[in-house]
mmCIF file of C-alpha atoms and ligand atoms in Angstrom:
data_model
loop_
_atom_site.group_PDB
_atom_site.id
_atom_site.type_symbol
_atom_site.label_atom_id
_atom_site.label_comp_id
_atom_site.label_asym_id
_atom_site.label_seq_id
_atom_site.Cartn_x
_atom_site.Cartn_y
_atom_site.Cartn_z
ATOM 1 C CA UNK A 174 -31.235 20.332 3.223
ATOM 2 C CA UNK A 175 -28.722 18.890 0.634
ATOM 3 C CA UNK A 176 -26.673 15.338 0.155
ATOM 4 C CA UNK A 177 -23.491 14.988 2.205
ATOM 5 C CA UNK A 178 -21.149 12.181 1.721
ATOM 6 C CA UNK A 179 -21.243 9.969 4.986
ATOM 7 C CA UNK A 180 -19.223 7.287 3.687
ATOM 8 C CA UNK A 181 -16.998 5.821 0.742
ATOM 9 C CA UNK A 182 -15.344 2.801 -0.881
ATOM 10 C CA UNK A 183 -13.628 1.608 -4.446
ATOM 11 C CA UNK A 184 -12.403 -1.513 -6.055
ATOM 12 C CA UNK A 185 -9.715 -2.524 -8.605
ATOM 13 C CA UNK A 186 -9.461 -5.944 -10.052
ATOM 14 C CA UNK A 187 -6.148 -7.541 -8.933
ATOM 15 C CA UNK A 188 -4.670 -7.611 -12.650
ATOM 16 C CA UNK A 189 -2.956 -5.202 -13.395
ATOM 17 C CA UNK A 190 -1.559 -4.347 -17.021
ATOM 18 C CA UNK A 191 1.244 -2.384 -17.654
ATOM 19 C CA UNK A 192 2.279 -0.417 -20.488
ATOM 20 C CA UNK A 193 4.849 -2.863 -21.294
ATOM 21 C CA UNK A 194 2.367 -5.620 -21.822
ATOM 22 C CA UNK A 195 0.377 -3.901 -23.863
ATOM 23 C CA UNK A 196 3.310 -3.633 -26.266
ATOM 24 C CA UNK A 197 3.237 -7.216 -26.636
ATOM 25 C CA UNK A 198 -0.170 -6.957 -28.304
ATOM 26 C CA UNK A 199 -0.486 -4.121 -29.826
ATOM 27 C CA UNK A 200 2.001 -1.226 -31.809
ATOM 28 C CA UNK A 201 2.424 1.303 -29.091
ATOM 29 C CA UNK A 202 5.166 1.802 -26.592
ATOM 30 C CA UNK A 203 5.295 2.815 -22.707
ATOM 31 C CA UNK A 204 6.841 6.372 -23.891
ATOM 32 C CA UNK A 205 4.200 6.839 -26.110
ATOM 33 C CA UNK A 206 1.406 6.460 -23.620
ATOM 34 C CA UNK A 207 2.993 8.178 -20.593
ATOM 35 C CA UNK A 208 3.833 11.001 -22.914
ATOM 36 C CA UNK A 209 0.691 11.213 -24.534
ATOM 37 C CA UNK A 210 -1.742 10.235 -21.965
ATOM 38 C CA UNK A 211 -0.036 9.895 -18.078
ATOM 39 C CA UNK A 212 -0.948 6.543 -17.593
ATOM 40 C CA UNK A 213 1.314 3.552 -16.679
ATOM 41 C CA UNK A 214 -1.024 0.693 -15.098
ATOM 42 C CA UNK A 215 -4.699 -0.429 -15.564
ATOM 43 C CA UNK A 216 -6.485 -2.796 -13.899
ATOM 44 C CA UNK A 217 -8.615 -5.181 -15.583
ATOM 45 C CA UNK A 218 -11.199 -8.083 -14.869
ATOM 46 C CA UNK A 219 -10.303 -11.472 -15.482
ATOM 47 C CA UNK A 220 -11.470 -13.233 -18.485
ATOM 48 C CA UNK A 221 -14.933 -14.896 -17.040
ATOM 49 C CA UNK A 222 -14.656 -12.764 -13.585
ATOM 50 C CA UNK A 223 -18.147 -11.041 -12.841
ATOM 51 C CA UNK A 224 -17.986 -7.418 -13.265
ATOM 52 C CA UNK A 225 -20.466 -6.957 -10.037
ATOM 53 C CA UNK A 226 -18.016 -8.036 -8.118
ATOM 54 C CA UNK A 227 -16.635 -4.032 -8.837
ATOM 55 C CA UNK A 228 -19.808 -2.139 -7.364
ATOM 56 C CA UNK A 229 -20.529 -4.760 -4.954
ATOM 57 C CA UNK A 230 -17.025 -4.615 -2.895
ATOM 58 C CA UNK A 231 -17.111 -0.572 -3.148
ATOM 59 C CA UNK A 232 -20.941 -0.258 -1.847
ATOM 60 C CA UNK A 233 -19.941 -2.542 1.022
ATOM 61 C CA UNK A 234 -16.687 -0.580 1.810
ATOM 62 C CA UNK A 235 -18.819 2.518 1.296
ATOM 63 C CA UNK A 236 -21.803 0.841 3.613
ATOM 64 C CA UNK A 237 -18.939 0.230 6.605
ATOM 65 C CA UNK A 238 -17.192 3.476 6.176
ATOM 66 C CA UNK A 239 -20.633 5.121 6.962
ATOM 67 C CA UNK A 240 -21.296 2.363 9.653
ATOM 68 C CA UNK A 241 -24.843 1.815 8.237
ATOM 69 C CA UNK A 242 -26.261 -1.657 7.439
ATOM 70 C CA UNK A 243 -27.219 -1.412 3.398
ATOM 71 C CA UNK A 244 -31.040 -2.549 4.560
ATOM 72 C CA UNK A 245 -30.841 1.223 5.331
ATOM 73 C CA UNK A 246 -30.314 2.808 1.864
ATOM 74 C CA UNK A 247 -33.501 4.497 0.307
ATOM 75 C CA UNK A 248 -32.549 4.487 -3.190
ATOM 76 C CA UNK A 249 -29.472 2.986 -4.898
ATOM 77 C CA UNK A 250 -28.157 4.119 -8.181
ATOM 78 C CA UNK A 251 -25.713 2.596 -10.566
ATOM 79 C CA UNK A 252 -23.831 5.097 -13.098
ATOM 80 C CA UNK A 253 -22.119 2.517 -15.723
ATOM 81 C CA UNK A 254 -22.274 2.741 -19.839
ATOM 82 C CA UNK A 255 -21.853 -0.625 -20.219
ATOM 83 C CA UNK A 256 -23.812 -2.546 -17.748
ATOM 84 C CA UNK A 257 -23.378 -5.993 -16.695
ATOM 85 C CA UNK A 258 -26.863 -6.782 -19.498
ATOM 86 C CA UNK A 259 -28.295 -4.226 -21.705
ATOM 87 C CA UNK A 260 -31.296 -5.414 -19.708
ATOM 88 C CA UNK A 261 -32.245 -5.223 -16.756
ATOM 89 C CA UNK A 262 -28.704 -3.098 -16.120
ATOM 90 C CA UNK A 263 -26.344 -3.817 -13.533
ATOM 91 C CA UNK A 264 -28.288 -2.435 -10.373
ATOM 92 C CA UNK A 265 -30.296 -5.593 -9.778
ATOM 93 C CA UNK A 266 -27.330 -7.731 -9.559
ATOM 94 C CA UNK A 267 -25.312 -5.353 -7.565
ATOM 95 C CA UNK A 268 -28.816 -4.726 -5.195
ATOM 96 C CA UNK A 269 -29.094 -8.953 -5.116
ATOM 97 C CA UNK A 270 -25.321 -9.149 -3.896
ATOM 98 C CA UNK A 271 -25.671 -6.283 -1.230
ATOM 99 C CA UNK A 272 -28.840 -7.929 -0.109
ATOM 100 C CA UNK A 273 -31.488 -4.941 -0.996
ATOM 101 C CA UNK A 274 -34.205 -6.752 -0.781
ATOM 102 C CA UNK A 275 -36.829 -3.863 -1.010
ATOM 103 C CA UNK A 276 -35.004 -0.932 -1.948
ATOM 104 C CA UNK A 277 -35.308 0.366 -5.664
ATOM 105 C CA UNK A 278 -32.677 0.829 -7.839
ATOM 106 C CA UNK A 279 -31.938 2.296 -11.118
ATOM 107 C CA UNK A 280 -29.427 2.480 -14.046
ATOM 108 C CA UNK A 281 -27.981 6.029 -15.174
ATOM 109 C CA UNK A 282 -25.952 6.242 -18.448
ATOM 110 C CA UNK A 283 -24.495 9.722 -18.701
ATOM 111 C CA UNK A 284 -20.949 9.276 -20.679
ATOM 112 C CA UNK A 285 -18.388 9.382 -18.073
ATOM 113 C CA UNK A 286 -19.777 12.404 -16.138
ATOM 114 C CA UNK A 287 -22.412 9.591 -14.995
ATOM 115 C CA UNK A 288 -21.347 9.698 -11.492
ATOM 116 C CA UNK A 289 -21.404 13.588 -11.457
ATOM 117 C CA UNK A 290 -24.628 13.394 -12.969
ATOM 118 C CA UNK A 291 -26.095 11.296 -10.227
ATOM 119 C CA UNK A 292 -24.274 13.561 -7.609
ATOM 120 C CA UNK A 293 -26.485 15.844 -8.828
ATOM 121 C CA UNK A 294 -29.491 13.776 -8.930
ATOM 122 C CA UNK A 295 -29.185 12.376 -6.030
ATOM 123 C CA UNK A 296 -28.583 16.029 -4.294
ATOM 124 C CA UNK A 297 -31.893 17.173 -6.205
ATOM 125 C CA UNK A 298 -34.052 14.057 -4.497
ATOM 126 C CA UNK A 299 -32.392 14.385 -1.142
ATOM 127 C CA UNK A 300 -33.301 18.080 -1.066
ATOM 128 C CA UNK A 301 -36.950 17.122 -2.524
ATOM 129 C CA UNK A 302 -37.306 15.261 0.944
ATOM 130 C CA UNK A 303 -37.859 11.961 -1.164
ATOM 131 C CA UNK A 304 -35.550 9.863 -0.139
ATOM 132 C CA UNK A 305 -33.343 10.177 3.235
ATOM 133 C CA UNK A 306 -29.770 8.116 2.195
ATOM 134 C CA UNK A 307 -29.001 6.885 -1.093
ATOM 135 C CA UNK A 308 -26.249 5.033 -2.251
ATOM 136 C CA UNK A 309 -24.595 5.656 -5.295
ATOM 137 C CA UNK A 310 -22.187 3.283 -7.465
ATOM 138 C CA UNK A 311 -19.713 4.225 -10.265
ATOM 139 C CA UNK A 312 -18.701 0.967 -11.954
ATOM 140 C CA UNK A 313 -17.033 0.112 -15.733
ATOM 141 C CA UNK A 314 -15.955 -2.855 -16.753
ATOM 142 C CA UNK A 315 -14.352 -1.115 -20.280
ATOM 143 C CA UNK A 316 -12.120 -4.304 -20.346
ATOM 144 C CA UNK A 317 -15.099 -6.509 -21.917
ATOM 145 C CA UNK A 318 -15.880 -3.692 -24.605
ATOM 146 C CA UNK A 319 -12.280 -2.883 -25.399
ATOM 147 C CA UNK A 320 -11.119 -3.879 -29.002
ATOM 148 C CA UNK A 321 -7.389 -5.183 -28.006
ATOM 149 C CA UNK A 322 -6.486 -4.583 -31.327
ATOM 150 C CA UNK A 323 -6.935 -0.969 -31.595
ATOM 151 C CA UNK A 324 -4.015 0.912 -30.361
ATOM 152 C CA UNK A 325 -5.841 4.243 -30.281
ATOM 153 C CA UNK A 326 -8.054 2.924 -27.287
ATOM 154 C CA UNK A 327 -7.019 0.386 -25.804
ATOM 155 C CA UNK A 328 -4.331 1.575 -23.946
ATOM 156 C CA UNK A 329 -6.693 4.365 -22.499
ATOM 157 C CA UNK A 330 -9.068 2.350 -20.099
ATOM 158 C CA UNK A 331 -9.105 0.354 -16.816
ATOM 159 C CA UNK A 332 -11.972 -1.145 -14.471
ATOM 160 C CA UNK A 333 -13.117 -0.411 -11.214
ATOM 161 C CA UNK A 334 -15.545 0.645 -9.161
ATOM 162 C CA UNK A 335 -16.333 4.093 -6.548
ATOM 163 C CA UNK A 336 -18.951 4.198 -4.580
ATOM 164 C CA UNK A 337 -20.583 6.771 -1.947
ATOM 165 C CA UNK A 338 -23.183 6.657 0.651
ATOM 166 C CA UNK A 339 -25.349 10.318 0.544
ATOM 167 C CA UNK A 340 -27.641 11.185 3.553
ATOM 168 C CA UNK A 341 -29.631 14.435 4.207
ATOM 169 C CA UNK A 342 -27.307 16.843 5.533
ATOM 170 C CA UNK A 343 -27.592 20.850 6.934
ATOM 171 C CA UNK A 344 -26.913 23.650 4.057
ATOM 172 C CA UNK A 345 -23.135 24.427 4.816
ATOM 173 C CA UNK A 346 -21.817 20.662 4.097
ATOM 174 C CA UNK A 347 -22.859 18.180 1.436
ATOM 175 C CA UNK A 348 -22.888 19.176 -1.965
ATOM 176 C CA UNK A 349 -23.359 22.673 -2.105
ATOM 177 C CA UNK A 350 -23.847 23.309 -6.021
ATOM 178 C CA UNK A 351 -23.965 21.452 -9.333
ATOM 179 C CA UNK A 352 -24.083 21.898 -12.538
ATOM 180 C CA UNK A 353 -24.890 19.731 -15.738
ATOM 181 C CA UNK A 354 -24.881 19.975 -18.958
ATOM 182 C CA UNK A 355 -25.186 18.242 -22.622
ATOM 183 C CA UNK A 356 -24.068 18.631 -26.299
ATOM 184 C CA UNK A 357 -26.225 16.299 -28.273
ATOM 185 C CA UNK A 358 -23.952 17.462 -31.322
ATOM 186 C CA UNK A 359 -21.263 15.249 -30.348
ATOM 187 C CA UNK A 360 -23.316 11.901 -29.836
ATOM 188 C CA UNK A 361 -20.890 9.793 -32.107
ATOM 189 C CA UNK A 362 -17.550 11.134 -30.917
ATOM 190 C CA UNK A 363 -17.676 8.356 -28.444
ATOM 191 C CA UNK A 364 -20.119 5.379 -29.029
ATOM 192 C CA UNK A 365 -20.614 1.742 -29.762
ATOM 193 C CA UNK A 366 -22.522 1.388 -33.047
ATOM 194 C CA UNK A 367 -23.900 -1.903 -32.371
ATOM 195 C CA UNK A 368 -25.998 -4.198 -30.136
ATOM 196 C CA UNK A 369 -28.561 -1.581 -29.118
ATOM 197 C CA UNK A 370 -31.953 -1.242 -30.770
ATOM 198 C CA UNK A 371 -30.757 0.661 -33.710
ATOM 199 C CA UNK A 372 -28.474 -1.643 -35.193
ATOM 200 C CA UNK A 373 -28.550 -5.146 -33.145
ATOM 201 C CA UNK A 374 -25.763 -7.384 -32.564
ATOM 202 C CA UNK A 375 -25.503 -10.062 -35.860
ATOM 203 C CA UNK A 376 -22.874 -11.816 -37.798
ATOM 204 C CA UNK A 377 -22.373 -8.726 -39.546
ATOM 205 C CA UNK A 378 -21.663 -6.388 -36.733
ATOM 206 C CA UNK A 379 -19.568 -8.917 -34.621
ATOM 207 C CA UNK A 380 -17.175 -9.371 -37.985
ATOM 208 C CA UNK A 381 -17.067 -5.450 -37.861
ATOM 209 C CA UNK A 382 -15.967 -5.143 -34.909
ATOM 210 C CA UNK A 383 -19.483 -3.458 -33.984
ATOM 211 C CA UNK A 384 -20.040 -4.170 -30.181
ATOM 212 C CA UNK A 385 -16.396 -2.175 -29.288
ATOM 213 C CA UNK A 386 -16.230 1.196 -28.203
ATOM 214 C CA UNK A 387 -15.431 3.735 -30.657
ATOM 215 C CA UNK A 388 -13.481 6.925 -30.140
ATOM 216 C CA UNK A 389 -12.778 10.041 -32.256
ATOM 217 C CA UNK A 390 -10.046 10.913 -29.258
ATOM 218 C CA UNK A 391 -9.016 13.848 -30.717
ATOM 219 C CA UNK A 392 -12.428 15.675 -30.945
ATOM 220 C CA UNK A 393 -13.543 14.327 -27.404
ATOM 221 C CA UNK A 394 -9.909 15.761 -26.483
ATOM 222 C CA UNK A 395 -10.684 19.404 -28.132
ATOM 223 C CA UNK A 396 -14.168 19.793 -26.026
ATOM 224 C CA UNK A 397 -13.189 18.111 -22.853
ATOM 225 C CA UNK A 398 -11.077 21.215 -21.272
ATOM 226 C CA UNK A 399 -13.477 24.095 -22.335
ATOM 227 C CA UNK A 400 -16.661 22.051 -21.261
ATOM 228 C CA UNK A 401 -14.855 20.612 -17.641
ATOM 229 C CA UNK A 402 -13.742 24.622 -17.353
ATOM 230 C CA UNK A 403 -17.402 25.595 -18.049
ATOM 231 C CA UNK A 404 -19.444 22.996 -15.591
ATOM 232 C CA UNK A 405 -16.417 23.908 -12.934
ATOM 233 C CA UNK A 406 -16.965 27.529 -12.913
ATOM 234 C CA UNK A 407 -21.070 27.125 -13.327
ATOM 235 C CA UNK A 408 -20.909 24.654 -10.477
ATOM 236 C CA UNK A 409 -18.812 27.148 -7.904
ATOM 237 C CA UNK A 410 -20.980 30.057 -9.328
ATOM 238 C CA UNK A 411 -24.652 27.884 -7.941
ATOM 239 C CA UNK A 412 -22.793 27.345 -4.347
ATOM 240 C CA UNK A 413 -21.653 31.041 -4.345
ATOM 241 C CA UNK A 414 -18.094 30.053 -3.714
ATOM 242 C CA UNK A 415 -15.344 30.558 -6.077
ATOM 243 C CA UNK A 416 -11.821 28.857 -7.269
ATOM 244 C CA UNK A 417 -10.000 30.539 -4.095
ATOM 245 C CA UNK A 418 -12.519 28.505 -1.571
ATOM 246 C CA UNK A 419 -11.523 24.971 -3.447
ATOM 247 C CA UNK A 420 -9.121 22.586 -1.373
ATOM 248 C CA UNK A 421 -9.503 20.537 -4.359
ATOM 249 C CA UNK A 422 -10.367 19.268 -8.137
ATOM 250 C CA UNK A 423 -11.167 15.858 -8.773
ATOM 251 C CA UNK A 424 -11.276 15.704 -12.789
ATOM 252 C CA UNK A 425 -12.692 13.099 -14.658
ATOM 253 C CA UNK A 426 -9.325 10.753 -14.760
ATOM 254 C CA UNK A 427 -9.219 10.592 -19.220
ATOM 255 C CA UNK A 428 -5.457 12.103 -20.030
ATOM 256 C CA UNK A 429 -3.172 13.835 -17.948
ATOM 257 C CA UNK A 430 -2.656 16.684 -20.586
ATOM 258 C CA UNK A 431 -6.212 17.501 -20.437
ATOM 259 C CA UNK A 432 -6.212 17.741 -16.583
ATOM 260 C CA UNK A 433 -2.989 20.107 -17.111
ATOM 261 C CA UNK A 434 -4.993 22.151 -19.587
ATOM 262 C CA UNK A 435 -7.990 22.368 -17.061
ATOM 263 C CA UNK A 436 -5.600 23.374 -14.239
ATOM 264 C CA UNK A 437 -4.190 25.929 -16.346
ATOM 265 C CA UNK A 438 -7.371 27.711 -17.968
ATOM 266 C CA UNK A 439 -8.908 27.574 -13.904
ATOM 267 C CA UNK A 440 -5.537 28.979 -12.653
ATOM 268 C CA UNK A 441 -5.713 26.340 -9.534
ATOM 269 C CA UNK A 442 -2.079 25.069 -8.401
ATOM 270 C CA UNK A 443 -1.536 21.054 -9.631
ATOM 271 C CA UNK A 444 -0.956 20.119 -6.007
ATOM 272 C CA UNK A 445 -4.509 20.999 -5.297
ATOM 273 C CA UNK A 446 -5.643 18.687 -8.283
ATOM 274 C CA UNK A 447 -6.492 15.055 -7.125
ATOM 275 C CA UNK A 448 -5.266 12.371 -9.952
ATOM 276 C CA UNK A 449 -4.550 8.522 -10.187
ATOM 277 C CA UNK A 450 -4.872 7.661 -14.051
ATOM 278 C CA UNK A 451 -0.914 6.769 -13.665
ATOM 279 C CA UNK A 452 -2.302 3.781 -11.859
ATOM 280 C CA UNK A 453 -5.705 2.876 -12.786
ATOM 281 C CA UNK A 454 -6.033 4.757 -16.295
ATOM 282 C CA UNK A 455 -9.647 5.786 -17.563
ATOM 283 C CA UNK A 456 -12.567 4.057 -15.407
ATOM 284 C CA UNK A 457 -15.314 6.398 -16.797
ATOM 285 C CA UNK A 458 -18.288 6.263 -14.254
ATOM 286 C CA UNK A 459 -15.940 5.016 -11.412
ATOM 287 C CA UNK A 460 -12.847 7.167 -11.847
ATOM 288 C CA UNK A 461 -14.313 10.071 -9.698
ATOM 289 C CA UNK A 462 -15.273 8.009 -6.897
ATOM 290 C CA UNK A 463 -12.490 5.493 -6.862
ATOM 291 C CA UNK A 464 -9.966 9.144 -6.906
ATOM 292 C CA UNK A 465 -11.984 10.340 -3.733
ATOM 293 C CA UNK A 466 -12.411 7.374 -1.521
ATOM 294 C CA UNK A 467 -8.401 6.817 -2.285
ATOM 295 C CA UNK A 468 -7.598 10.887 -0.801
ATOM 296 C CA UNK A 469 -10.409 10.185 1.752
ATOM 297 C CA UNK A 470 -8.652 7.284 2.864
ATOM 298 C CA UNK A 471 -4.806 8.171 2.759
ATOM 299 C CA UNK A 472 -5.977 11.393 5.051
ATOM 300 C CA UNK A 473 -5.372 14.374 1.855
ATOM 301 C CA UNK A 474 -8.918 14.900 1.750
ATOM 302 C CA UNK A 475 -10.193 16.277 5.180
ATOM 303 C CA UNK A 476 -13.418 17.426 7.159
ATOM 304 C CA UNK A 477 -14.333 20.295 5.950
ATOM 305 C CA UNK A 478 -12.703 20.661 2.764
ATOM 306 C CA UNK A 479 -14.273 21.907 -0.259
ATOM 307 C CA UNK A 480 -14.311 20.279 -3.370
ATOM 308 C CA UNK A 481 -14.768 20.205 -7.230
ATOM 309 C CA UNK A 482 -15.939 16.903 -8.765
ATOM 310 C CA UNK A 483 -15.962 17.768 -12.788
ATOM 311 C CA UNK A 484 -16.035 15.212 -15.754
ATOM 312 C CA UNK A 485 -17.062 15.275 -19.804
ATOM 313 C CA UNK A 486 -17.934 12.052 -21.695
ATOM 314 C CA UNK A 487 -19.886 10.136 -23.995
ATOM 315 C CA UNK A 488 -22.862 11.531 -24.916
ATOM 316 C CA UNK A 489 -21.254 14.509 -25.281
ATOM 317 C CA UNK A 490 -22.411 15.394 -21.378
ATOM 318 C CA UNK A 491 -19.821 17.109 -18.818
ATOM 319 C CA UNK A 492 -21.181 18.515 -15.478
ATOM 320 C CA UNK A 493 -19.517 19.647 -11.815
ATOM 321 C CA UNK A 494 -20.666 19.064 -8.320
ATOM 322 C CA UNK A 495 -19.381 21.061 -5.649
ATOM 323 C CA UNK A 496 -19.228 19.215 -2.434
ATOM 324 C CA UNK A 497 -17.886 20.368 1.259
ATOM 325 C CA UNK A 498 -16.826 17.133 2.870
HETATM 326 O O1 UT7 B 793 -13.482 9.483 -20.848
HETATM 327 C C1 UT7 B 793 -13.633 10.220 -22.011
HETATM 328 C C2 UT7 B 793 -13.114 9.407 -23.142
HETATM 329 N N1 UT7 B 793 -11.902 9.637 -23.786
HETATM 330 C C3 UT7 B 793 -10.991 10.611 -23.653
HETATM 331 O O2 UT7 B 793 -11.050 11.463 -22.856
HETATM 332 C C4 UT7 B 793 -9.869 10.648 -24.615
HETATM 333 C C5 UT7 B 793 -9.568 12.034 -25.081
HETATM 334 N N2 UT7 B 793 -8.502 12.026 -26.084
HETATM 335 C C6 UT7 B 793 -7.227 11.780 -25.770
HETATM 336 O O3 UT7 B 793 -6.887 11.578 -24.625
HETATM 337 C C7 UT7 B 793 -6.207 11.814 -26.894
HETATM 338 O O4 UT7 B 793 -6.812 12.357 -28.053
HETATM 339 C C8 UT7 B 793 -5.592 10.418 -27.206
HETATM 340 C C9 UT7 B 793 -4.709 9.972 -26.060
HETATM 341 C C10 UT7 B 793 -6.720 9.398 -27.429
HETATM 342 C C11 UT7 B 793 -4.758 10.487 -28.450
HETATM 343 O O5 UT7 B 793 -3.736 11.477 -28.302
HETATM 344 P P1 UT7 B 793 -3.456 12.524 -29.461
HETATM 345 O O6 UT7 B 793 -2.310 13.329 -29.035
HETATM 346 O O7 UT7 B 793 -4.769 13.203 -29.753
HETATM 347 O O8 UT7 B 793 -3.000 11.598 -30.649
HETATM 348 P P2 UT7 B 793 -3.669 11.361 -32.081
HETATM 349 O O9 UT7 B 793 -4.949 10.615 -31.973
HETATM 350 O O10 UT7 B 793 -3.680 12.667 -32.805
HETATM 351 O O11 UT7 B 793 -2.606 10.411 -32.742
HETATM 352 C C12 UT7 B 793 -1.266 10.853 -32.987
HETATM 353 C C13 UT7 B 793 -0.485 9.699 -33.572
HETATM 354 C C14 UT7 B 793 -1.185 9.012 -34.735
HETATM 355 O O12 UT7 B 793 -0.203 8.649 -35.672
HETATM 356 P P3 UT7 B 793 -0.026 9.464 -37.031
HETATM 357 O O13 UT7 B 793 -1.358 9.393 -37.711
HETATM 358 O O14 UT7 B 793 0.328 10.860 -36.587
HETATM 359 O O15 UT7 B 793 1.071 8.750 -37.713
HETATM 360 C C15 UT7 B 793 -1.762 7.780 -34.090
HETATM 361 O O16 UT7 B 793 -1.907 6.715 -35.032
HETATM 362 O O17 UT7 B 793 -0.290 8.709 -32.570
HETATM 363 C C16 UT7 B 793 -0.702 7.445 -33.080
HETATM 364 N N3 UT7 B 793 -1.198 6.642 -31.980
HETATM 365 C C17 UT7 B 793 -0.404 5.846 -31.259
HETATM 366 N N4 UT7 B 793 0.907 5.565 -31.325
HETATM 367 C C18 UT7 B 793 1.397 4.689 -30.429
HETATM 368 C C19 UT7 B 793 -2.461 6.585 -31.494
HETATM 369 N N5 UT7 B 793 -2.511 5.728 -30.466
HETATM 370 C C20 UT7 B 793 -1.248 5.249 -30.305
HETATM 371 C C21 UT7 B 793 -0.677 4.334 -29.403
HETATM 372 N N6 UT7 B 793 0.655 4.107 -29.492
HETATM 373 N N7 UT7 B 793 -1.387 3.721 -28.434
#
């Protein structure tokens, strides 16, 4: 007995940031990022706003869409790089707000395939028989650990949250196969060099710039399509299905060349490929769920229909879950 998806939810933060206004701050233009990337919009936290606010409104809308009361969840997990505090996470404050007084919770930091990887994790306990319904929250606040004076990320990243309620399901629905996967080789491709145990946060680091997220775009770029091609076909392979049976691919939401590239190298048609980075730009953890719960909701995604979660991120770490709705 596997995980199926009984409910869903997502949040953006009312600003939103256009390509324009990032010109004002930084050299770049709007045809530079729409050619190079696809996105237009982001939406970002307010100076001083609390980033649980994110997870919090998309586990409730998640909790509702289900029509379960959250004293009902088992286990709730919260996929997020860059938590609301190194410690204790962002879990506890997201449990306090939903009112979980007993249930435990947990961090898990997987790059942005963090939501796939607790898909998968989340499948594996369901099917263990440990844990009946769990709810799971993809939420990154990249705003806060965004250096607005680097051109070569900052235009790449939004907030928001995507959540999902999972409850034990028969064998033909739920998710049906995963598969996950890590290159260890990569770690620094994508990484913030200070303010964890190896280097902590001092004068030093905050002159340098330490405690913002560093990218070497171009290499994440080069293994993203062969690695989200890889966990795709792996994934479809472990349900027995293959690309014929998908209604559709939800990609990790990071550049709308590399989704092209995917589509391409998978042969599956773009209008069976699920994107919103024109609007909401890179969310990392979130931008799976957040893409989902928006096609649940405006009726593209139906009962029934099969489809391909797949992401790649920090780490390096990519996976796929296969999921019939
Ligand atoms: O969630 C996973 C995390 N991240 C990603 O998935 C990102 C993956 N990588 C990418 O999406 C792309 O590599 C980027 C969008 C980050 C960059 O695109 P690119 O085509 O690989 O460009 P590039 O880094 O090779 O830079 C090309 C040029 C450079 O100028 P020179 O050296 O050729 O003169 C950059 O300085 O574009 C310049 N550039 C910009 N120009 C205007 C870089 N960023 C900007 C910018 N505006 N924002």
């Amino acid at each position: 007995m596997g995980a199926r998806i009984i409910g869903s939810g997502s949040f953006l933060p009312e600003k939103c940031v256009t390509n324009s206004d990032l010109e004002q701050i930084v050299n770049t233009s709007d045809e530079w990022i729409v050619r190079r990337t696809g996105i237009r919009t982001r939406h970002l936290l307010e100076d001083g706003q609390d980033p649980a606010v994110m997870g919090t409104a998309a586990a409730k809308q998640a909790c509702e869409d289900a029509r379960i009361s959250a004293e009902s969840i088992g286990l709730f997990i919260v996929a997020t790089n860059f938590p609301d505090m190194i410690c204790p996470g962002s879990s506890p404050f997201i449990a306090s707000e939903l009112g979980l007084d007993q249930t435990p919770f947990f961090d898990l930091k997987a790059g942005c395939s963090g939501f796939v990887y607790g898909m998968a994790v989340a499948d594996g306990l369901i099917r263990a028989g440990l844990y009946q319904r769990i709810l799971l929250v993809g939420s990154e606040a990249l705003s806060r650990v965004t250096d607005w004076s680097d051109r070569k990320t900052c235009v790449l990243f939004g907030d928001g949250a995507g959540a999902v309620v999972l409850e034990t399901g028969r064998t033909d629905e739920g998710v049906l196969g995963s598969a996950i996967f890590g290159d260890n080789d990569k770690a620094l491709l994508l990484h913030m060099p200070a303010g964890g145990t190896r280097t902590p946060a001092d004068d030093a680091t905050l002159q340098q710039g330490g405690h913002f997220l560093k990218m070497e775009g171009a290499g994440v770029y080069r293994s993203a399509v062969p690695m989200m091609e890889r966990a795709t076909r792996e994934a479809l392979a472990a349900a027995s299905l293959g690309l014929d049976d998908v209604d559709w691919l939800i990609p990790h939401q990071a550049n709308i060349r590399i989704i092209d590239s995917l589509a391409v190298r998978l042969k599956v048609s773009k209008d069976k490929i699920i994107t919103n980075l024109d609007r909401v730009a890179n969310t990392s953890t979130a931008s799976i769920p957040i893409a989902f719960d928006e096609a649940r909701r405006d009726g593209r995604i139906k009962n029934g229909d099969v489809i391909v979660m797949t992401a790649f991120g920090a780490g390096v770490t990519y996976g796929a879950v296969v999921v019939r709705i």
